[in-house]
Every structure is written in C-alpha cells, then in structure tokens.
C-alpha cells in the first residue's frame, strides 16, 4: 500500500494535486506479476482522490483477452509493461514507436520508457517495471499536456545507470557531528538515538520522491563509519534489510558505507590487510550473508585513508588493492564498490606552500588507472577541494580512462548556506556536467560519468554514474529550507538527463510543488520563484569567497564568514592574502603545478592569469589587488562590487517573497520568510567582513565610496 | 581522621616528607574542645610517619596541670590555642611576643598566629583554632629552620579576610563546556555525571591543600548556574552540606553560586523581581533553610545579566536592587553575597567602534557605589576584559569607595596556556596587587581588596578579599600540568600576604613539593624549576598577543592562535589591525574614552601613546607599525623579536627540564615533558601565525632577516 503521509509533513513534489490529470481519468495498468503493483497503487490512490478509475490487465488471464479491444477504447491512459500478450492499443503504440525511432532501437532497457499518443489514448510503454514507474511519474510531470491530441512520441532512458543519494546519517548521535553529519534538516529518516527508527513511514514516502525525480539508489549511513554504524554490515544487517524492503517498490537499491577495518573491528581478526587470504575470506563470507538477507543489495561505499578513516595504507597496500578486495567479494552478486577518491593530507603545514590539497586525489589515484576491477567505481568529488561554491572540475575526471568514475555532488548545503540560504544548485551542477575537460565538442563530465571516456572519445563501457550527498532529514519540509527541495529534485533529473536546462528543471519542480495550490495567481508565483531561485547560486557566490578562492567559512561548522578561519590550519585550504594581493599560485611555472593535472586546453588556460576564467582566477593564481580581470574590473573593486551587489540581491529576494504570501501554504511561506531573514543578515555579514578584510589589507578605497568598516 | 590518599594521587605541596621536621619531634598540642583536633590529627600522622611523638594538653583536665612545668620542657614544639589556663611555656612565649610587639597589639585574631622560639622550644600561638592550623602549616613550610636557636619572633595575620577559590564545576556534563567549564584538569572533585561523587576522599585532601596555602572558602559550582545546579540551593542542599562537612575541619567555608531566577525556576513563582515582597520572602525562607542545614555557610555568588544568565535587568531593577535582595536574606546569618561585575554586551556589532567592552563594568557599576548593603561584595575581574595574559587593572577597583570589592583572578589557565603551557602566574598577580590606581605611594589594589579604600586613602572597613577561579580537577596531579599547582599555591599565599615576593613563594612551593624527594641534587632541581617557571608568564606573553592587545585565540576553546579569530565577532574583543597599524583607541581624545575611567595619574598616562607603558600600548592606542616604543623598538619589530624570543625560550625550557629527569618522580617528569612538547609546538605556531599575520599586513621585513612565512 502507499504509506499514508502525516498531514504535518510537506508533500514536496508529489502533492495530491499533481496527480489530478491522471487521477481524474480512466486508467489501465497492464503487465504481469508483482512488477506493476507500485504503479497500480499510485494510480489507484490518485483515482480515489480525483474521481477517475483504474483497472488492471494481467495478460495471463484469458478471460480478459476476449474483451481487450473494447477495453482499450474505454481508457484515457494505458501503462503497459511489455509482455508476449500485449493489448491491441499497446501493440499499435509500439508500432508507432518503431516508425518514430527506426527499427532495432525499440529496446527501452531496464529503466527506460516511451510515451505514445495513439488516437485518444496516451500509452506508456516499458520493458521493465522500473521503466513503467518512471513513465508514470513522467506523466505526473506532464499533467494535462500528456493528454493533448498532438503530443509527440517521447522516449526516455537514463543517461546514468547509477543515480545515488548518499546519506551521511549516523545511528548514534555523534558528539560533534550530530545525528546527520553536515545535515541541516533535522534528524535522520532512518536512525534515531542509536537505533533504527520505530516509525519508518517517511522512508517509504522518501522512496516515492526519489523515484519521481529519478534516483535509484541510496546509502543509509555516513561515509565516516563509526563503531555502531560498522555493525550494519553484520549484527545490524536486519536494519538495512528493513529499509531495503521499504524502498524496493520504488526501484531503489540500498548500498552501505562500510569501514575498511571491519575484519578487525567486527571480525576480531588481527589485520585488515587486503592481500591477506583470511581477510578476503572474511569479506567474501560477510558479503555472501548480506546478499542472503538482501538479494538486490547495491554494494559498498568506502572512505578509506581519509580524515581519520582506516584504509589500505596502514598495510602498505594501494587503494586498488583495497577496492578490489571488496569488489571481488561483491562481484558474484552483481554488487559494486564505490571507492571515494577524497584522500588528502589533512594535517598539512600551512607554512608549506608546495603541498597542495587540490593535487591530492589525482596524485593518489591517477597512477592506479587500469588497476581497478570493473565493479569498482571511483567516486570523485566534482572539484579538487570540497564542494565549494566555485571550484574547477576535478582533474581526476579526465585522468582515468581505464576506470569507472562516479561524480559526487553535494545537495546538503555545507558550504552553500546550510539550507538557511536560498541556493539553487541546478545551474552549478549543470555547468559542471557540461564541462569538457578535453575542450569544446569533446566529451563532457556527464559523458565520463555516463559511459566512461578514453581521453575524450566516447567509450561504450559503463560509467560510474552520479552521486549526491542528500539534503534530507526528518524536518517537516524534508530539507529544512523548503526551497532546498529543488536541489534534490534537480539532482535526480540531471542524473537522468544531464542535458536538461536547470531552469526548466526548476520549472518542473515549481509546477509540481507549488502551482497546483496557487489558485489565484500561479503566474506571479512561478515568476517570483524563478526570480528568487534561478540565480541564487551566483548570488551566494557574490557575497561569499571571491573569484574561486574558496573557504573563508567559520572552521568546524562551516557557516558564516571567517576570512582567515582556515588560513593557518592543517586543512590545506588557504588564500594567502597579504597587503599586495591574494590567491593561490597553482601554476606549473611558479606554483604547485596543479594546472598540469589537466589535459589541453585547460592546462594552458588555467596556467595563464590572462586566459584563466575570472571566476577561478584566485583558485589558480596569486595576483595583485590591482590585477585587471577579463570583466574590466580590478580584483579589489570586483570584491567590493560583488559583495555589495550580492547582499543587495538577497534584500530584493526577501522583498519579492513577500509578494507571494497568499499564494503558498502559510507554513511554507513562514519557514521561507524566517530563513530569508537570516540570509539577509548573513549576507550582510559576509559583505562587511570580506570587504573590511580586504580594505584593511589592501588600503584601496571603494571606487564608489560605499561604507566599508 | 586524615583521609588516606591514593598512591596514584600526587601529594602536591603536602608530601609526607614535608612533615619530617615536625613529625620527628616531640610535639604538644594545647587547647580546649574540638578546635584543635585537625592540628592534632595532622601532627599525629606526621609523627607516625617520622618517629616523633604528640601529646595533647587539654587545660580543663586538672590532672595534667600538676606536671605542666616538667611537660613543657620535654617538648620541641608546642602548638597552643589561647586559653585562660595557659601552660607556663605558652605564657612565657606570650610575654616574649608582647615585648616584641609592644602592648595592646597581642590579639592574633580569628586566623592569625605567632611563632616564638623560647629556650629550646618552638611555640605557635593562636587565639582561634583556624590560626593554630595556619601556624602548623607555617611550621611545615619552615621545616628545620623553625627549630633553629635564633629564630626570630614571627606574627602572621591574613591581609584578606576572604580568600576564596571559585569552582566552575557543573553537576551535569554540559554539552559544550563539559563537567568543568574552562577546566583543564579532568573532571570535578565534587560532581560526576549528574550527581555528587560517591567517593569524596579527594575533597578532604583538597581542603588540606587549600588550608596549607591559606585559602579559607570555596564555591562548589559554576557561576553559570544551569538547571540541575540551581537545585543545590534547595533539593540538592544535602550535597553542599556533605562537602561543607569535609572542608570545615580545615577552616574552609562553602559558598554557592545561585541563579538569580531561582524564585521562578525553583520556587514556581511568576517573577524574580527583587522588589517583590514574595520574592524577598522566598529568598529569606530559602536562605534560612540553608543555614539550618549548614550553620557556617559562607554565602552566595551571582553572575547576573551576563552572557545569558538572568538578572535584575529583566525587571527594570538595578544590580544594587538585585544584590541587596540576597544580602538581606543572608545578613541575619553573617553570610555575604559575591555579586560579579562581569556584565557587558556580548552581542556587540564589530562594525561599531564606539562601544567598548572594557568600559562596561565601570559604566554599569560605578554609578551604584554606596547603594550596596555592607554584606554585598562586588566581585571584579582584575582587568576590564577577561583574564588576558596582559591587561590593565580594572578601573572599577578605584571607582567605588563606598562598596566592598573583591578582586577575581583566574588560576585555571583559560587564556594562559590551559595547563598545557608552563605559566607561573604569581608575578602577574603580584604586579596587579601592587598596582597603585591613584599613583605611587597611595593605596594599591591589594589595599582595596583587603580593607576598602576611599580615593586612595586607606579605610578601616572590611574589604572584599581575593577570589581565584580554581585550576583543580580530578586529574592525578590535581591541575593537569603538575607545575600549575604552583598557581593555586601562590594565589593562597598572596591572598594571605600580598607583599610576598612571588619568586620567594615559588621557592616555598618548590621546597615543599619537590625538594624533599630530590635526594641527589636538590640545588639543581630548585635552580631548574626557577629557570623553567620564574619568567614563564612573560615568556607566554612574548609568543602570544602582543603589547596588551589581547585575545587572538581560537574562538570557543580559547587555545592556540587565531589572530582574527575574534575580530569580526559580537564579543567586543578586537585589535583593528590593518595594513598601516594595529590597536584599540581607548583614549578620551579620539577613542572610546575608556582612559577617563581611571583616576589621575593613570588617566593621563594611558591617554598618551608616549607615556602609556609599552606592554599596554595596543590596549589603549591604535598606532602605526613604525611607532617607536619606549624600549626603542618599533611596534612591528617588537612583535617579531618577542615572538622569536618567546618560542626560543620554550625550547630552552624544554631542554632544561631534561636535566632533572632523575630528580623528580618519574610520573611527574613524564607528564611535564609531554606538556612541554606541546608547548614547544604551540609556541612555534603562535610565533609563526602572529609574525606571518603582521608581515602580510604590514609588509615590513624582519630587521634580522629571520624566516616569516
């Protein structure tokens, strides 16, 4: 059954109203066995709410077959899973599809679907149950337009096979990091105070939301695997199975973050050395038990030798040795290991300007290319640092043609306002996915994630997909800031289809989430939400760390400005501002040589302070405050201008939000208003601290004479 | 009985060896009733360990009287409490004393004592039991020299009536501040995980240590009084009584930190308004019950309207109204209220240069002078900020002739190395106590604390005494860093006798604590400890925040350098460094006007950047980096020189400590060595961060070409 939602929990992008077009029609769901049950339930609930009707056609029933023709004609929507006894209307639709696509391309695959308008009937075709479910949610998105007379044939297959949400959730409340590490939306959906939550209703609801945006896997625990959480692999495996049971109906598999030292900590063995036979046997047997309990288990995620987590270095082994150990255990069952490339020295000496954290992932992993088993996926953060508001694409993505790579994004807004600031990340992710490491016209980051890449030429192999760190918790609005829901939604949509325009994706989200409830002026609401959200990431960038230099946040919690906060720490995150200039020299010519990790043309563009894109200038170069940007402004004046502008834009946003007070759920409006108040305050604090800091250092007055403290 | 000490607990300044001179002799303790029992037990234990003998003479026993003369002759040491039936030797000693002092001055008072050598006998005379106990510990300090033939007559009376150690201990472990707020010596001696400790043995041991250095009162809970701790006043009063029973034998009274809102939170009343009759009645009745349970209870300590604690401001009442409310309730029982003057705006705007936290205590309290009841003691931190390594004396101390003032020091090393750095604070406190607010030759800070002062002329009234925030916890060495014990010892000694030379006090402490166990080369040990400790406060000052500007510590935990850490915060603690200069303009001429809070001559000396003492220059003035100090150095070169020198001195300290490896308890040596390693690291971090910060800002190279990063 469809789990009931509490009235206090926000429906996100699946409010009842979004199902009106479907639920008010006559629907036939066709397909054998249990595969279509989720679709049937979704449609059934929609019809119960909106007055339509649903019938199931289960092909093996001969009695049904005799009345097929008549039946078809009396439906508005047919959702048909491929079978050898297709309905006539389905057969006709498949013929339409073949004509549309040409012969030989009519396999829709495990998750694909087609939408065909045949006569007065809209038909969703799929080869597999997951495809039918995605087709259903596509019709939800289309609403009435799915039933227009001239609707063109659509075929959809996901670009990425794996579209995963990682949860950094702890079972035990961590004394420093809390229940959810870097979580800004309350507690965990899964865990509470040391145990699986008693009421898991929202896990089912969450699975619906994920399926409706296209995400097909989750991890249920933090990549920093502490003692209690390590036991999910063994004694607490039943908890994982319980979650898997709840998300499976929505085509979602569960993966698990595991601790590399598990053979020692859980198995009582003297070593976790990946080349030890006993260690391999332990992982083999442990993994076999996992699949015995959860046959569709997805695989493991590992953060090894990073920020204190154990790993193969302790035994003098490589990360390929470590990853292959787990991959070998998973292979017989079709599981994968996501091995994180986030390995760097977090006890760096700030005095040492030659060590460069940006170099670390490439230096560690590029030499290992070709050594990983084919069910190892190297999970690479999109940038070389750590989810900053602006950083270049990680050079690792272009450096490992013989390795499956997944690219990791962060929906939880650790460095982008912590769900107290509006920051729609779709445009940032889209820009990253479209980045072409080997130059325009060649493969993009999305291509590499989708199907691997050898030096820019599209390869046919399987890619590693996209990963997002979830921004969801047990908050009534799921994401703390109601508008932050759009980030999770956009991730799913971009992972399915990276070429989508992020503003169009936002429009989808607005139409699903808000418009159905805005009875008086939906256009004003839509326009306002676009004004508030479309450029919000760039607005955030304007009032925070300038020109790609990054960080400048308060150490520890990472919220709010602290220009020198990380300047003298061991974390490798510096800006080197002095009275003359600012920025990190990462050139080959005079700096850390990081630019050399990129292929041409970027290795040269980044190397040159003239050619380097303005927005990344201080990431790659240390320049004088008077350095002239391509924009025509000096660095120092750019800092002043963007910070005044960014803070002012937030004030405008706050004002715009007032206009829609009567158009959205009052609880949503109040929550957003409260967050905007904080954003206004915080943006002004950023503006004043950053401007004051650089004015005190540079002594250069603002060209427009504005107040700097 | 004397509580047994665990072998694992360090004896501090009362090791068994320190009692050899007494314990190996024939001792007579004379005095009526239970008053002398503690002395008797101490001597008895010493004799049991060192082969001497003790006898008690209890005057009312007629049988004893007949053999008095003979008895006296057979003792080496007589500890005699005044009685109307004195022993002959005691009578003779009193006569010696009168001759020595002149007639009419022979009252020793509640805590005073005299030491007289008469013939072959050393006699300690006291009027009250506490005096006899202090006399005993004085003989412990003197050791063999107390029995030398020509020992001069000594008379000792404490300069301060109240010599209090405040414990910032919580009953519940506070989620941020822990069991002991700003504690660096493990847990609390009193509380553990939400309750009174089961084993309170160490509380008795602690009381001995306090009495042996002269402290006569303690508070047992944090001045930030949280919910559980508030109940010590009522439902948990039994816990306080239990502690009082353990410390009473050592002449120590217990005081309690109370929450001003107690009538609301504990009494269930609608208000805590100090002018409400019901509120007064509640405090009267509650206080009556306290004295019913603990007849010698000392009084209350209150932190009101400060850093989030409730206070009279909520009801539109003054701090005099608030303090007098509690004083009135305490007066019938002889209790006092310590009302803290640490009131300031901790939500300041860093952009606002006119608000000055340094002004706050004076601005709040000086206008109230004369309005406090005479059992109110205004407890004033020694400086206007917050226990920095260097700050001027608080102007409040010279501003309230009609108010009893206690001066608060901090032994727990919140800002002075957190008991990981050696920092002997005796010289700093001594300097503060000798400071003459009205100019040389007039009253000092010590005078004000001892007996009040009207504009510099000694008054005969009772002063408020000295308070120290304790540095003690359940650490085996009591204070984390074994050498930090000296700070508590020195506080007690200086509170008793502010004119003592802090280096001589350190020598006392060394002789008691270390020398008895150094069988091979006590001179090397003593010399080394002096080299390590004598100048350690100034060494610490050299490598931390320069020229009195303060802070520059990591926000939150306050350890380690963070030059800009507090620069853009609401705490009112700024240095305003820019590319041209640094410091806070607190002059009347162009700054916050803080200098005007001092009487002449300091109001003028501080006002002038030429006359202001170098070490406080940046506290009072914003000056260019090239400003010439009285020392002849520029500000910037002074910063470089002191930071290089300070860090180098720590390296030398570390080396010197090696020399005494065989001369002290190996556990002590190991603990100090481990802390020195950290101090070396931390001092270099301070050096490099501060130097780099100011080099990057000023652009001025080091005159000696040393490495700045």
Short mmCIF file of N, CA and C in Angstrom, two decimals, chain B residues 561-615:
data_model
loop_
_atom_site.label_atom_id
_atom_site.label_comp_id
_atom_site.label_asym_id
_atom_site.label_seq_id
_atom_site.Cartn_x
_atom_site.Cartn_y
_atom_site.Cartn_z
N UNK B 561 46.62 29.98 18.63
CA UNK B 561 46.48 31.29 17.99
C UNK B 561 45.38 31.33 16.93
N UNK B 562 44.74 32.46 16.84
CA UNK B 562 43.84 32.77 15.74
C UNK B 562 43.73 34.30 15.74
N UNK B 563 44.62 34.92 15.00
CA UNK B 563 44.78 36.37 15.14
C UNK B 563 43.47 37.10 14.88
N UNK B 564 42.77 36.70 13.84
CA UNK B 564 41.50 37.34 13.53
C UNK B 564 40.30 36.61 14.12
N UNK B 565 40.57 35.63 14.97
CA UNK B 565 39.50 34.76 15.45
C UNK B 565 38.33 35.52 16.06
N UNK B 566 38.62 36.57 16.80
CA UNK B 566 37.56 37.34 17.45
C UNK B 566 37.34 38.70 16.80
N UNK B 567 37.95 38.91 15.63
CA UNK B 567 37.96 40.25 15.07
C UNK B 567 36.59 40.68 14.54
N UNK B 568 35.82 39.70 14.07
CA UNK B 568 34.52 40.06 13.48
C UNK B 568 33.37 39.37 14.22
N UNK B 569 33.53 39.24 15.51
CA UNK B 569 32.54 38.53 16.32
C UNK B 569 31.78 39.53 17.18
N UNK B 570 30.74 39.07 17.86
CA UNK B 570 29.98 40.01 18.72
C UNK B 570 30.57 40.17 20.12
N UNK B 571 31.75 39.66 20.39
CA UNK B 571 32.23 39.60 21.77
C UNK B 571 32.96 40.85 22.25
N UNK B 572 33.15 41.80 21.35
CA UNK B 572 33.76 43.05 21.83
C UNK B 572 35.27 42.99 22.01
N UNK B 573 35.91 42.06 21.35
CA UNK B 573 37.35 41.81 21.55
C UNK B 573 38.08 41.94 20.23
N UNK B 574 38.56 43.13 19.92
CA UNK B 574 39.11 43.42 18.59
C UNK B 574 40.52 43.98 18.68
N UNK B 575 41.24 43.91 17.58
CA UNK B 575 42.57 44.54 17.54
C UNK B 575 42.69 45.56 16.40
N UNK B 576 41.76 45.53 15.45
CA UNK B 576 41.67 46.52 14.37
C UNK B 576 42.94 46.64 13.53
N UNK B 577 43.66 45.54 13.39
CA UNK B 577 44.88 45.61 12.57
C UNK B 577 44.52 45.86 11.11
N UNK B 578 45.20 46.79 10.48
CA UNK B 578 45.09 46.95 9.03
C UNK B 578 46.51 47.07 8.47
N UNK B 579 46.63 47.47 7.21
CA UNK B 579 47.96 47.48 6.60
C UNK B 579 48.86 48.55 7.21
N UNK B 580 48.29 49.50 7.93
CA UNK B 580 49.07 50.61 8.46
C UNK B 580 49.38 50.49 9.95
N UNK B 581 48.50 49.86 10.69
CA UNK B 581 48.73 49.83 12.13
C UNK B 581 47.78 48.89 12.84
N UNK B 582 47.84 48.93 14.18
CA UNK B 582 47.10 47.98 15.00
C UNK B 582 46.83 48.58 16.37
N UNK B 583 45.78 48.11 17.01
CA UNK B 583 45.48 48.53 18.37
C UNK B 583 44.11 49.17 18.49
N UNK B 584 43.70 49.36 19.73
CA UNK B 584 42.36 49.88 20.01
C UNK B 584 42.50 51.27 20.62
N UNK B 585 41.89 52.23 19.99
CA UNK B 585 41.96 53.59 20.51
C UNK B 585 40.94 53.76 21.62
N UNK B 586 41.42 53.73 22.85
CA UNK B 586 40.53 53.88 24.00
C UNK B 586 40.75 55.22 24.71
N UNK B 587 41.29 56.17 23.97
CA UNK B 587 41.56 57.47 24.59
C UNK B 587 40.29 58.31 24.67
N UNK B 588 40.36 59.36 25.48
CA UNK B 588 39.29 60.34 25.52
C UNK B 588 39.35 61.22 24.28
N UNK B 589 40.57 61.45 23.82
CA UNK B 589 40.74 62.39 22.72
C UNK B 589 40.10 61.92 21.43
N UNK B 590 40.31 60.67 21.07
CA UNK B 590 39.83 60.23 19.76
C UNK B 590 39.20 58.85 19.79
N UNK B 591 39.15 58.23 20.97
CA UNK B 591 38.68 56.85 21.01
C UNK B 591 37.43 56.67 21.85
N UNK B 592 37.38 55.57 22.56
CA UNK B 592 36.17 55.20 23.28
C UNK B 592 36.04 55.93 24.62
N UNK B 593 37.12 56.61 25.05
CA UNK B 593 37.05 57.35 26.31
C UNK B 593 37.32 56.51 27.54
N UNK B 594 37.72 55.28 27.33
CA UNK B 594 37.95 54.38 28.47
C UNK B 594 39.01 54.93 29.43
N UNK B 595 40.02 55.61 28.91
CA UNK B 595 41.08 56.12 29.80
C UNK B 595 40.51 57.04 30.87
N UNK B 596 39.39 57.65 30.57
CA UNK B 596 38.75 58.55 31.52
C UNK B 596 38.15 57.86 32.73
N UNK B 597 38.11 56.55 32.69
CA UNK B 597 37.57 55.83 33.85
C UNK B 597 38.60 55.69 34.97
N UNK B 598 39.87 56.04 34.67
CA UNK B 598 40.91 55.93 35.69
C UNK B 598 41.09 57.25 36.40
N UNK B 599 41.49 57.20 37.67
CA UNK B 599 41.89 58.43 38.35
C UNK B 599 43.28 58.86 37.85
N UNK B 600 43.63 60.07 38.17
CA UNK B 600 44.97 60.55 37.91
C UNK B 600 45.93 59.75 38.79
N UNK B 601 47.14 59.42 38.39
CA UNK B 601 47.79 59.83 37.16
C UNK B 601 47.52 58.93 35.95
N UNK B 602 46.86 57.77 36.18
CA UNK B 602 46.76 56.79 35.09
C UNK B 602 45.86 57.28 33.96
N UNK B 603 44.87 58.07 34.27
CA UNK B 603 44.00 58.59 33.20
C UNK B 603 44.84 59.36 32.17
N UNK B 604 45.89 60.02 32.65
CA UNK B 604 46.74 60.76 31.71
C UNK B 604 47.84 59.90 31.09
N UNK B 605 48.41 59.03 31.91
CA UNK B 605 49.47 58.18 31.36
C UNK B 605 48.91 57.28 30.25
N UNK B 606 47.77 56.69 30.50
CA UNK B 606 47.19 55.79 29.49
C UNK B 606 46.75 56.58 28.26
N UNK B 607 46.36 57.84 28.47
CA UNK B 607 45.87 58.65 27.36
C UNK B 607 46.96 58.96 26.33
N UNK B 608 48.18 59.03 26.80
CA UNK B 608 49.27 59.45 25.92
C UNK B 608 50.02 58.26 25.35
N UNK B 609 50.10 58.14 24.03
CA UNK B 609 50.83 57.00 23.46
C UNK B 609 52.31 57.03 23.81
N UNK B 610 52.81 58.18 24.21
CA UNK B 610 54.21 58.25 24.58
C UNK B 610 54.43 57.75 26.00
N UNK B 611 53.49 58.06 26.89
CA UNK B 611 53.66 57.71 28.31
C UNK B 611 53.06 56.35 28.67
N UNK B 612 52.15 55.89 27.86
CA UNK B 612 51.50 54.60 28.15
C UNK B 612 52.56 53.50 28.21
N UNK B 613 52.53 52.67 29.24
CA UNK B 613 53.52 51.59 29.31
C UNK B 613 53.49 50.74 28.03
N UNK B 614 54.67 50.45 27.52
CA UNK B 614 54.77 49.64 26.30
C UNK B 614 53.84 48.44 26.31
N UNK B 615 53.86 47.72 27.43
CA UNK B 615 53.16 46.43 27.45
C UNK B 615 51.64 46.58 27.34
#
